[in-house]
Amino acid sequence: MTNFQNPIDPPEIVKGWIDNKVHHGKGKEIPVFYPGNGSQVSVLVEDTEDDIDKAVESARRTFDKTDWSKLSVEKRIEVLEACRQVILDNIDELALLECLGTGLILREIKGFHLQRAAYNFRFFAQYISQAHGERYDNTDGYLTLVNREPAGVVGLIAPWNAPMALATMKIAAAVAFGNCAILKPSEQTPFSLIKLATLLRDVLPEGVLNLVNGRGPVTGSSLVSHPGIDRISFTGGTVTGRQVMSDAGKQLTPCTMELGGKSANIVFASADYERALDGALIGIFSNNGQQCLAGSRILVQEKIFDKFVEEFVQRTKKIKVGDPLNDKTEIGPIASKQHMERILSFAENAQKEGDKVLVGGKRLSDQKTGFFIEPTAVLASSNNSKVCQEEIFGPFASFVPFKSEEEAISIANDTEFGLVSYIWSDHMPTIMKVSESMRSGVVWVNTPMMRELRAPFGGFKNSGVGREGGYSCEQFYTEEKTVSIPKTPLNLKKFGDEL
Ligand code: TXE
């Protein structure tokens, strides 16, 4: 049995970051584990209500009393580009810290997650360089301008499945539109984001990016409920999202919610078969299967169903699961013990409920310390089965056959979620009809996972509220102000002046 080594020497203790200084919170010490060997590697000091007060005061001070929110576009572009450079200059260390927290494969962290993190800042630098405004002339001689002003102090709540890529989208947007931010990383994966916050101290003035640590119901809910917060941007599970929105609603704080998914990956007989097979495997197994946009329900047309499933299973058996530091690894450990046990419980239940486990479903037998599971595929008894209705959020595919386009559409939409749909077909009328019928915020045709940052990303139904993307973020991270000015002096009605 192998016991994989930690990617990097872990920090002994993880603390918060307020006013560009280390902040020692008032709460408990929470253990943090490395998923690759299951051992506790560090503790984080939990921030409580008092600490949140300090973080909000600091952000508010910078927002209200300095020129941060009024920086010129040119200056702000420089700041965003400098943030990008900080990530690229420190990519090796940030990647190892991201790996330590998440167990994601180092190769993918460096090649994708951190490239995206850096690009998020460049994207918003480019976006604001072309920001547009509205102006209206009217026949009464008025000029009306619609100004966009920074929203204020924004709370950013990030999950554990891709901390750097997801949190930096929020940080970059907040900075681009002149806000001050308070970031709460997941308590499971604090290492890379706290490092980033400290590295950014030479670029961002104090109070622009504060970071608080701790569990959701303690630190997260104090942040969401704080009356000094003007926006909450949340990425996480649907159950938590409901709680966050209800807490924020008490202060009427606007929220965006990027929540879970149970996305249909629909493979028609008219598809390019090999490409669809590759796409289905990528759709469910990349990022250890822990992603909201995973194609976790694979619907395959009856004519090709048996062959497709058989070949999917054969390929799945060959996937290399193991050390995230090894260049050949394709799937690393699950992010936590609790999450691993939850995923495995779906495989156990599946047998009892009449579904058939085709491959996997167990913990890796030669690796009992880290949180490794076999990549899994299940033939569902129907789309009503638990494995088709609940978000499993791991390397776990559920197969369902369909006969016609109508049946595919009906099964695909038969879920509480509506984040993404994948369609594989070379028949244009099928592509058009099915994509128009999907109740999801995103549709990918003959491709897995294309993220165009200018376009909105988010979900229908229980997959979310609001969107992330260029214009969507501009709307969310700013307040609109309408200013009307007469172009020439007007003859106003004279109240109190006798007619
Ligand atoms: O996420 P949570 P969990 C899904 C996935 C997963 C399930 C549960 O199905 O199995 O959610 O994961 C913070 N107020 N996704 O429980 O709880 C928390 O500390 C404020 C989908 O780990 O949603 C963390 O920082 N904040 C997903 C963040 O919310 C609170 C990504 C996310 O944690 C809070 C992750 C509260 N009351 C899980 N409670 C995606 N959309 O990609 C928790 N948090």
mmCIF file of C-alpha atoms in Angstrom, residues 66 103 151 251 404:
data_model
loop_
_atom_site.group_PDB
_atom_site.id
_atom_site.type_symbol
_atom_site.label_atom_id
_atom_site.label_comp_id
_atom_site.label_asym_id
_atom_site.label_seq_id
_atom_site.Cartn_x
_atom_site.Cartn_y
_atom_site.Cartn_z
ATOM 1 C CA THR A 66 -10.119 56.276 -0.540
ATOM 2 C CA GLY A 103 -6.084 16.621 -4.271
ATOM 3 C CA ALA A 151 -21.749 48.142 -5.857
ATOM 4 C CA GLN A 251 -30.959 42.436 4.357
ATOM 5 C CA SER A 404 -36.477 9.308 -30.073
#
